[in-house]
Amino acid sequence: MASIHSYDFNGKKALIRVDFNVPLDKETFQVTDDTRIRAAAPTILHVLKNGGSVVIMSHLGRPKDGADDRYSLKHIVDHTAKVLGVPVQFVNDCIGENALEKSKNLKSGEVLLLENVRFYKQETAGTESFAEALSLHGDCYINDAFGTAHRAHASTTVVAKFFPNDKMFGFLIENEIKSVDKVLNSTEKPLTAIVGGAKVSSKITIIEQLLQKVDHLIVGGGMAYTFIKAKGGQVGNSLVEDDYLDMARKIMDEAKAKGVNLYLPVDTIIADQFDNNANRKEVAIEAIPAGWMGLDTGSQTSKDCAEIIEKSKLILWNGPMGVFEMDNFQQGTIDVANAIVKATANGAFSLIGGGDSVAAINKYNLADQVSYVSTGGGAMLEYLEGIELPGIKAINE
Ligand code: AMP
């Protein structure tokens, strides 16, 4: 494995897998959110600055059956050029003579964007001959697509084997890995994880992993009601996974045995319907009347959580405290976000990892006031679950 920091790119062609799977306007095909393009820019510009040329490969959307104009990367060429501040060439294939001709003729400082790798079904199948055909574009391979690092696809994983001494991570993946490792493997204390979201079942492996590491584990969101019911509370119509009551008890026992402070909400905002305009009241979480459901955490819970979070040195947040998409049920999530911001200002390291907590921190415009916001939803979750991601393994091997 090489390192992007010390690799000599002078006169070399770098084949870079990025995640340019950006949202496009349905009519104009203009890029509506360029976060992912901006996130990959430092790696691309680093190669150019050091005398190399760049061949970019990515997927866009989920084309079903071969080439599909709606998912062509031609739509993002101009936007990419604008973000990078250099011209970007495009070729309407990712393998084959025509594409190779283009990449062969690249000069130092030039950038070529290949067509969507998922126009070939061999991409997601991880077909070796297809990966080899892709590999012909570069003297070295850089993986900077964290969002797809959990997939053993041709361009994210298999292609790496054709660059035994010339494969490396880009800055984006490197930062993602560093941030999680900092939270999970640092000796600083206290370490607090806040896990919210809809279901216990989808977070169970993460919770099990975190129990081995954290000092405080705050459980919020819809999954809290399964724990409260498991403790004998009345949860009314709240979201509950009855199949997971035993599992919830097991987790509570394990936390106790390990000396982990498993914090469950003490109060909740209940609603008489799953609707932003439903009737609301705040009640003790174990005393939800029949016909009502808990959609957010209550004010005492916010105070307790803030106290734990603000004393923490390392913080990991995954999943909202309530149905934050509805403005009347977002206060618990806002309060947690603000407590994390405050802790960060006081020197804590905070990682917002995975899916909806990332959406929440962006909704409240607080992304620049936490230490790191992960870009890789599913990949980040699998990384937190302790799974060795194929895209990362392929570079490390
Ligand atoms: P996840 O993708 O598992 O992190 O779950 C995020 C989703 O959980 C969000 O869409 C929230 O609206 C939802 N959620 C959070 N709290 C609750 C709750 N108390 N009842 C129902 N859904 C919830």
Short mmCIF file of C-alpha atoms and ligand atoms in Angstrom, two decimals:
data_model
loop_
_atom_site.label_atom_id
_atom_site.label_comp_id
_atom_site.label_asym_id
_atom_site.label_seq_id
_atom_site.Cartn_x
_atom_site.Cartn_y
_atom_site.Cartn_z
CA MET A 1 0.00 0.00 0.00
CA ALA A 2 1.25 3.45 -0.92
CA SER A 3 0.38 6.79 0.68
CA ILE A 4 -1.10 9.76 -1.12
CA HIS A 5 1.07 11.98 1.09
CA SER A 6 4.39 10.63 -0.20
CA TYR A 7 3.57 9.08 -3.59
CA ASP A 8 5.38 10.64 -6.54
CA PHE A 9 2.64 11.55 -9.02
CA ASN A 10 4.96 13.33 -11.41
CA GLY A 11 4.21 12.17 -14.96
CA LYS A 12 1.81 9.51 -13.64
CA LYS A 13 -1.83 8.91 -14.43
CA ALA A 14 -3.94 8.40 -11.31
CA LEU A 15 -7.13 6.37 -11.68
CA ILE A 16 -9.36 7.72 -8.92
CA ARG A 17 -12.63 6.13 -7.79
CA VAL A 18 -14.80 8.90 -6.38
CA ASP A 19 -18.42 9.02 -5.29
CA PHE A 20 -19.99 11.50 -7.70
CA ASN A 21 -23.41 9.98 -7.13
CA VAL A 22 -24.92 13.45 -6.74
CA PRO A 23 -28.57 14.46 -6.94
CA LEU A 24 -29.62 15.99 -10.29
CA ASP A 25 -32.60 18.16 -11.11
CA LYS A 26 -35.14 15.91 -12.87
CA GLU A 27 -35.70 18.31 -15.76
CA THR A 28 -32.50 20.28 -16.26
CA PHE A 29 -30.09 17.57 -15.05
CA GLN A 30 -28.17 20.24 -13.15
CA VAL A 31 -26.38 19.19 -9.97
CA THR A 32 -28.55 20.22 -7.00
CA ASP A 33 -26.09 19.32 -4.20
CA ASP A 34 -22.37 19.15 -4.96
CA THR A 35 -21.15 18.13 -1.49
CA ARG A 36 -19.67 14.89 -2.84
CA ILE A 37 -17.82 16.62 -5.67
CA ARG A 38 -16.35 19.16 -3.28
CA ALA A 39 -15.42 16.36 -0.88
CA ALA A 40 -13.28 14.60 -3.53
CA ALA A 41 -11.66 17.76 -4.87
CA PRO A 42 -8.63 17.82 -2.51
CA THR A 43 -7.47 14.39 -3.68
CA ILE A 44 -7.85 15.24 -7.37
CA LEU A 45 -6.14 18.62 -7.00
CA HIS A 46 -3.29 17.07 -5.00
CA VAL A 47 -2.44 14.75 -7.90
CA LEU A 48 -2.60 17.59 -10.42
CA LYS A 49 -0.46 19.86 -8.26
CA ASN A 50 2.18 17.18 -8.02
CA GLY A 51 2.57 16.74 -11.76
CA GLY A 52 0.10 13.93 -12.42
CA SER A 53 -3.00 13.58 -14.54
CA VAL A 54 -6.32 12.22 -13.32
CA VAL A 55 -8.83 9.70 -14.68
CA ILE A 56 -12.01 9.84 -12.62
CA MET A 57 -14.44 6.96 -12.34
CA SER A 58 -17.75 6.96 -10.48
CA HIS A 59 -21.26 5.61 -10.52
CA LEU A 60 -24.40 7.72 -10.72
CA GLY A 61 -27.79 6.40 -9.70
CA ARG A 62 -28.87 2.84 -10.28
CA PRO A 63 -29.12 2.25 -14.03
CA LYS A 64 -30.96 -1.05 -14.52
CA ASP A 65 -29.96 -2.22 -17.93
CA GLY A 66 -26.87 -0.78 -19.58
CA ALA A 67 -26.38 2.81 -20.69
CA ASP A 68 -29.17 5.20 -19.70
CA ASP A 69 -28.91 8.88 -20.57
CA ARG A 70 -30.55 9.96 -17.30
CA TYR A 71 -27.63 8.54 -15.38
CA SER A 72 -24.87 9.75 -17.67
CA LEU A 73 -21.97 11.48 -15.92
CA LYS A 74 -21.90 13.93 -18.83
CA HIS A 75 -24.46 15.91 -16.82
CA ILE A 76 -21.91 16.75 -14.16
CA VAL A 77 -18.87 17.59 -16.31
CA ASP A 78 -19.33 21.36 -16.23
CA HIS A 79 -20.13 21.43 -12.54
CA THR A 80 -17.07 19.31 -11.73
CA ALA A 81 -14.86 21.63 -13.79
CA LYS A 82 -16.25 24.58 -11.86
CA VAL A 83 -15.58 22.97 -8.48
CA LEU A 84 -12.05 21.87 -9.45
CA GLY A 85 -11.22 25.09 -11.27
CA VAL A 86 -9.71 23.14 -14.19
CA PRO A 87 -11.18 21.87 -17.49
CA VAL A 88 -12.66 18.36 -17.37
CA GLN A 89 -12.73 16.10 -20.42
CA PHE A 90 -15.38 13.42 -20.76
CA VAL A 91 -15.59 10.13 -22.59
CA ASN A 92 -18.85 8.28 -23.12
CA ASP A 93 -17.55 4.90 -21.98
CA CYS A 94 -15.45 3.70 -19.08
CA ILE A 95 -13.59 0.86 -20.80
CA GLY A 96 -12.60 -0.03 -24.35
CA GLU A 97 -10.49 1.49 -27.10
CA ASN A 98 -12.15 4.86 -27.30
CA ALA A 99 -11.88 5.53 -23.58
CA LEU A 100 -8.31 4.23 -23.45
CA GLU A 101 -7.30 6.45 -26.33
CA LYS A 102 -8.50 9.45 -24.33
CA SER A 103 -6.75 8.48 -21.12
CA LYS A 104 -3.51 7.62 -22.95
CA ASN A 105 -3.38 11.12 -24.39
CA LEU A 106 -3.85 12.88 -21.06
CA LYS A 107 -1.05 15.28 -20.19
CA SER A 108 0.11 16.32 -16.75
CA GLY A 109 -2.47 18.55 -15.12
CA GLU A 110 -5.38 17.21 -17.20
CA VAL A 111 -8.55 15.53 -15.98
CA LEU A 112 -10.72 12.95 -17.74
CA LEU A 113 -14.09 11.82 -16.40
CA LEU A 114 -15.17 8.34 -17.52
CA GLU A 115 -18.81 7.42 -18.14
CA ASN A 116 -20.84 5.79 -15.34
CA VAL A 117 -19.20 2.49 -14.36
CA ARG A 118 -22.63 1.03 -13.54
CA PHE A 119 -23.57 1.07 -17.23
CA TYR A 120 -21.84 -2.33 -17.09
CA LYS A 121 -23.40 -4.96 -14.87
CA GLN A 122 -19.87 -6.30 -14.34
CA GLU A 123 -19.29 -3.31 -12.04
CA THR A 124 -21.60 -4.40 -9.23
CA ALA A 125 -20.84 -8.07 -9.97
CA GLY A 126 -17.18 -7.29 -9.29
CA THR A 127 -16.06 -9.04 -12.50
CA GLU A 128 -12.29 -9.32 -12.65
CA SER A 129 -11.90 -8.82 -16.42
CA PHE A 130 -13.94 -5.61 -16.20
CA ALA A 131 -11.81 -4.39 -13.28
CA GLU A 132 -8.71 -5.17 -15.33
CA ALA A 133 -10.09 -3.16 -18.27
CA LEU A 134 -10.63 -0.22 -15.92
CA SER A 135 -7.14 -0.59 -14.48
CA LEU A 136 -5.57 0.11 -17.90
CA HIS A 137 -6.40 3.80 -17.44
CA GLY A 138 -3.95 4.41 -14.61
CA ASP A 139 -0.40 4.00 -13.34
CA CYS A 140 -1.76 4.12 -9.82
CA TYR A 141 -5.15 3.69 -8.15
CA ILE A 142 -6.70 5.91 -5.49
CA ASN A 143 -9.93 4.99 -3.74
CA ASP A 144 -11.67 8.08 -2.39
CA ALA A 145 -15.25 6.80 -2.48
CA PHE A 146 -16.06 6.07 1.16
CA GLY A 147 -19.79 5.89 0.41
CA THR A 148 -19.26 2.73 -1.67
CA ALA A 149 -16.34 1.24 0.30
CA HIS A 150 -18.71 -1.36 1.74
CA ARG A 151 -19.36 -2.77 -1.73
CA ALA A 152 -17.05 -5.32 -3.37
CA HIS A 153 -17.57 -3.78 -6.80
CA ALA A 154 -15.07 -3.78 -9.67
CA SER A 155 -14.10 -0.11 -9.41
CA THR A 156 -14.16 0.10 -5.59
CA THR A 157 -12.43 -3.15 -4.67
CA VAL A 158 -11.42 -5.62 -7.38
CA VAL A 159 -9.45 -3.09 -9.45
CA ALA A 160 -7.01 -2.57 -6.55
CA LYS A 161 -5.35 -5.93 -7.18
CA PHE A 162 -3.93 -4.63 -10.46
CA PHE A 163 -1.92 -2.03 -8.56
CA PRO A 164 -0.13 -4.11 -5.89
CA ASN A 165 2.38 -1.35 -5.03
CA ASP A 166 0.57 1.68 -6.36
CA LYS A 167 -2.80 1.71 -4.56
CA MET A 168 -3.79 4.14 -1.87
CA PHE A 169 -6.60 5.95 -0.09
CA GLY A 170 -7.61 9.48 -1.01
CA PHE A 171 -7.88 12.20 1.62
CA LEU A 172 -11.63 11.74 2.08
CA ILE A 173 -11.48 8.03 2.96
CA GLU A 174 -8.42 8.66 5.08
CA ASN A 175 -10.29 11.30 7.08
CA GLU A 176 -13.33 9.07 7.54
CA ILE A 177 -11.19 6.22 8.86
CA LYS A 178 -9.15 8.53 11.08
CA SER A 179 -12.27 10.08 12.61
CA VAL A 180 -13.91 6.78 13.52
CA ASP A 181 -10.65 5.37 14.82
CA LYS A 182 -10.15 8.48 16.90
CA VAL A 183 -13.53 8.04 18.53
CA LEU A 184 -13.46 4.28 18.98
CA ASN A 185 -9.80 3.60 19.68
CA SER A 186 -8.58 6.62 21.57
CA THR A 187 -7.93 6.35 25.30
CA GLU A 188 -9.46 9.74 26.08
CA LYS A 189 -12.51 9.63 28.33
CA PRO A 190 -15.41 9.91 28.77
CA LEU A 191 -16.58 8.53 25.45
CA THR A 192 -20.28 9.00 24.79
CA ALA A 193 -22.31 7.49 21.98
CA ILE A 194 -25.79 8.72 21.18
CA VAL A 195 -27.75 6.22 19.13
CA GLY A 196 -31.20 7.16 17.93
CA GLY A 197 -33.33 6.46 14.90
CA ALA A 198 -36.27 4.26 14.24
CA LYS A 199 -35.52 0.68 15.13
CA VAL A 200 -33.50 -1.37 17.58
CA SER A 201 -33.22 -4.10 14.96
CA SER A 202 -31.24 -1.94 12.53
CA LYS A 203 -28.83 -0.66 15.19
CA ILE A 204 -28.36 -3.75 17.30
CA THR A 205 -24.89 -4.68 16.00
CA ILE A 206 -23.68 -1.11 16.43
CA ILE A 207 -25.01 -0.99 19.98
CA GLU A 208 -23.27 -4.29 20.79
CA GLN A 209 -20.01 -2.92 19.38
CA LEU A 210 -20.32 0.37 21.21
CA LEU A 211 -21.00 -1.32 24.54
CA GLN A 212 -17.43 -2.65 24.43
CA LYS A 213 -16.01 0.85 24.12
CA VAL A 214 -18.14 3.63 25.56
CA ASP A 215 -18.63 5.12 29.02
CA HIS A 216 -22.10 6.48 28.24
CA LEU A 217 -24.58 5.14 25.74
CA ILE A 218 -27.59 7.37 25.19
CA VAL A 219 -30.46 5.61 23.44
CA GLY A 220 -33.03 7.89 21.81
CA GLY A 221 -35.48 7.98 18.94
CA GLY A 222 -38.05 5.35 18.18
CA MET A 223 -35.90 2.52 19.50
CA ALA A 224 -36.05 3.84 23.07
CA TYR A 225 -39.68 2.68 23.44
CA THR A 226 -38.69 -0.96 22.96
CA PHE A 227 -36.31 -0.58 25.91
CA ILE A 228 -38.96 1.18 28.02
CA LYS A 229 -41.51 -1.53 27.29
CA ALA A 230 -38.91 -4.19 28.11
CA LYS A 231 -38.56 -2.51 31.52
CA GLY A 232 -42.31 -2.78 32.07
CA GLY A 233 -43.31 0.77 31.00
CA GLN A 234 -46.55 1.75 29.24
CA VAL A 235 -45.66 3.01 25.77
CA GLY A 236 -49.11 3.34 24.18
CA ASN A 237 -48.93 3.35 20.39
CA SER A 238 -45.23 4.19 20.23
CA LEU A 239 -42.99 2.37 17.81
CA VAL A 240 -42.06 -0.94 19.48
CA GLU A 241 -40.39 -4.06 18.17
CA ASP A 242 -41.87 -6.80 20.33
CA ASP A 243 -39.42 -9.33 18.89
CA TYR A 244 -36.61 -7.31 20.41
CA LEU A 245 -37.81 -7.00 24.01
CA ASP A 246 -35.50 -9.80 25.15
CA MET A 247 -32.65 -8.30 23.21
CA ALA A 248 -33.26 -4.94 24.88
CA ARG A 249 -33.13 -6.63 28.31
CA LYS A 250 -29.92 -8.39 27.35
CA ILE A 251 -28.35 -5.08 26.29
CA MET A 252 -29.37 -3.42 29.57
CA ASP A 253 -27.85 -6.33 31.54
CA GLU A 254 -24.68 -6.23 29.50
CA ALA A 255 -24.31 -2.49 30.03
CA LYS A 256 -24.67 -2.99 33.76
CA ALA A 257 -22.11 -5.79 33.77
CA LYS A 258 -19.64 -3.68 31.81
CA GLY A 259 -20.16 -0.56 33.92
CA VAL A 260 -21.53 1.38 30.92
CA ASN A 261 -24.03 4.10 31.75
CA LEU A 262 -26.93 3.19 29.44
CA TYR A 263 -29.11 6.28 29.48
CA LEU A 264 -32.76 5.91 28.45
CA PRO A 265 -35.06 8.94 28.04
CA VAL A 266 -37.09 9.78 31.14
CA ASP A 267 -39.74 11.90 29.42
CA THR A 268 -41.24 12.17 25.97
CA ILE A 269 -43.39 14.36 23.76
CA ILE A 270 -46.42 12.33 22.81
CA ALA A 271 -48.88 12.83 19.97
CA ASP A 272 -52.35 11.47 19.29
CA GLN A 273 -51.44 10.94 15.61
CA PHE A 274 -48.28 10.55 13.53
CA ASP A 275 -48.65 14.10 12.24
CA ASN A 276 -46.82 17.39 12.77
CA ASN A 277 -50.12 19.04 13.73
CA ALA A 278 -51.28 16.33 16.13
CA ASN A 279 -52.18 17.19 19.73
CA ARG A 280 -49.05 17.08 21.89
CA LYS A 281 -48.08 16.76 25.51
CA GLU A 282 -45.05 15.95 27.59
CA VAL A 283 -45.26 12.91 29.88
CA ALA A 284 -43.01 10.50 31.76
CA ILE A 285 -41.79 8.03 29.17
CA GLU A 286 -43.05 4.95 31.03
CA ALA A 287 -46.57 6.40 31.37
CA ILE A 288 -47.77 7.00 27.81
CA PRO A 289 -51.58 6.81 27.73
CA ALA A 290 -53.31 4.40 25.36
CA GLY A 291 -53.86 5.92 21.92
CA TRP A 292 -50.81 8.21 22.17
CA MET A 293 -47.31 7.72 20.80
CA GLY A 294 -43.91 9.14 21.71
CA LEU A 295 -42.41 11.10 18.83
CA ASP A 296 -39.67 13.08 20.58
CA THR A 297 -37.68 13.16 23.78
CA GLY A 298 -38.80 15.51 26.57
CA SER A 299 -37.22 18.49 28.34
CA GLN A 300 -35.74 16.61 31.32
CA THR A 301 -34.17 14.12 28.92
CA SER A 302 -32.61 16.99 26.98
CA LYS A 303 -31.15 18.38 30.23
CA ASP A 304 -29.75 14.99 31.27
CA CYS A 305 -28.27 14.35 27.84
CA ALA A 306 -26.69 17.79 27.67
CA GLU A 307 -25.05 17.17 31.03
CA ILE A 308 -23.55 13.86 29.87
CA ILE A 309 -22.53 15.17 26.44
CA GLU A 310 -20.98 18.39 27.67
CA LYS A 311 -18.69 16.46 30.02
CA SER A 312 -17.53 14.09 27.27
CA LYS A 313 -14.21 14.19 25.46
CA LEU A 314 -15.23 11.93 22.57
CA ILE A 315 -18.72 11.88 21.08
CA LEU A 316 -20.31 9.74 18.41
CA TRP A 317 -23.82 10.56 17.24
CA ASN A 318 -25.86 8.25 15.05
CA GLY A 319 -29.60 8.70 14.61
CA PRO A 320 -32.09 11.40 15.66
CA MET A 321 -33.83 11.60 19.06
CA GLY A 322 -37.28 11.89 17.53
CA VAL A 323 -39.17 12.45 14.31
CA PHE A 324 -37.02 15.50 13.57
CA GLU A 325 -38.44 15.83 10.05
CA MET A 326 -41.62 17.19 11.72
CA ASP A 327 -40.87 20.60 13.23
CA ASN A 328 -43.05 19.97 16.29
CA PHE A 329 -41.05 16.87 17.20
CA GLN A 330 -37.50 18.02 16.61
CA GLN A 331 -36.61 19.69 19.90
CA GLY A 332 -34.87 16.64 21.40
CA THR A 333 -32.71 16.33 18.30
CA ILE A 334 -31.92 20.07 18.29
CA ASP A 335 -30.97 19.92 21.97
CA VAL A 336 -28.59 17.01 21.42
CA ALA A 337 -27.06 18.76 18.39
CA ASN A 338 -26.51 21.92 20.44
CA ALA A 339 -24.97 20.00 23.34
CA ILE A 340 -22.54 18.35 20.90
CA VAL A 341 -21.65 21.76 19.46
CA LYS A 342 -20.99 23.09 22.96
CA ALA A 343 -18.84 20.11 23.90
CA THR A 344 -16.88 20.52 20.66
CA ALA A 345 -16.27 24.20 21.40
CA ASN A 346 -14.88 23.06 24.77
CA GLY A 347 -12.38 20.73 23.13
CA ALA A 348 -14.23 17.45 22.63
CA PHE A 349 -13.92 15.51 19.37
CA SER A 350 -17.35 14.86 17.85
CA LEU A 351 -18.22 12.58 14.97
CA ILE A 352 -21.63 12.64 13.34
CA GLY A 353 -21.85 9.32 11.57
CA GLY A 354 -24.46 7.80 9.36
CA GLY A 355 -27.73 8.75 7.77
CA ASP A 356 -30.26 10.85 9.58
CA SER A 357 -28.11 12.50 12.22
CA VAL A 358 -26.09 13.90 9.31
CA ALA A 359 -29.35 15.18 7.78
CA ALA A 360 -30.24 16.67 11.19
CA ILE A 361 -26.93 18.46 11.74
CA ASN A 362 -27.26 19.90 8.23
CA LYS A 363 -30.90 20.93 8.86
CA TYR A 364 -29.71 23.01 11.82
CA ASN A 365 -26.66 24.41 9.96
CA LEU A 366 -24.32 23.10 12.61
CA ALA A 367 -22.10 20.90 10.45
CA ASP A 368 -19.16 23.30 10.71
CA GLN A 369 -19.39 23.37 14.51
CA VAL A 370 -18.75 19.67 15.08
CA SER A 371 -15.43 17.90 14.47
CA TYR A 372 -16.40 15.60 11.61
CA VAL A 373 -19.53 14.82 9.63
CA SER A 374 -19.28 11.53 7.78
CA THR A 375 -20.22 11.37 4.09
CA GLY A 376 -20.72 7.62 3.92
CA GLY A 377 -24.14 6.54 5.21
CA GLY A 378 -24.25 2.76 4.85
CA ALA A 379 -20.47 2.43 4.74
CA MET A 380 -20.13 4.35 8.02
CA LEU A 381 -22.75 2.14 9.69
CA GLU A 382 -20.95 -1.02 8.61
CA TYR A 383 -17.63 0.43 9.75
CA LEU A 384 -19.17 1.16 13.16
CA GLU A 385 -20.52 -2.38 13.26
CA GLY A 386 -16.91 -3.54 13.10
CA ILE A 387 -17.16 -4.95 9.58
CA GLU A 388 -14.00 -4.79 7.50
CA LEU A 389 -15.13 -2.87 4.42
CA PRO A 390 -14.05 -4.58 1.16
CA GLY A 391 -12.90 -1.31 -0.42
CA ILE A 392 -10.68 -0.59 2.55
CA LYS A 393 -9.38 -4.14 2.83
CA ALA A 394 -8.43 -4.15 -0.87
CA ILE A 395 -6.09 -1.20 -0.31
CA ASN A 396 -4.68 -2.42 3.01
CA GLU A 397 -3.94 -5.94 1.76
P1 AMP B 1 -32.64 5.58 11.27
O1 AMP B 1 -32.57 5.62 9.78
O2 AMP B 1 -32.80 4.20 11.85
O3 AMP B 1 -31.52 6.36 11.91
O4 AMP B 1 -34.00 6.26 11.68
C1 AMP B 1 -34.27 7.59 11.40
C2 AMP B 1 -35.74 7.78 11.41
O5 AMP B 1 -36.25 7.46 12.69
C3 AMP B 1 -36.15 9.20 11.15
O6 AMP B 1 -36.82 9.25 9.93
C4 AMP B 1 -37.06 9.54 12.31
O7 AMP B 1 -38.23 10.21 11.91
C5 AMP B 1 -37.41 8.19 12.87
N1 AMP B 1 -37.80 8.29 14.28
C6 AMP B 1 -37.12 8.86 15.27
N2 AMP B 1 -37.81 8.82 16.42
C7 AMP B 1 -38.97 8.20 16.15
C8 AMP B 1 -40.12 7.89 16.93
N3 AMP B 1 -40.18 8.20 18.22
N4 AMP B 1 -41.15 7.27 16.34
C9 AMP B 1 -41.08 6.95 15.02
N5 AMP B 1 -40.02 7.23 14.23
C10 AMP B 1 -38.97 7.86 14.78
#
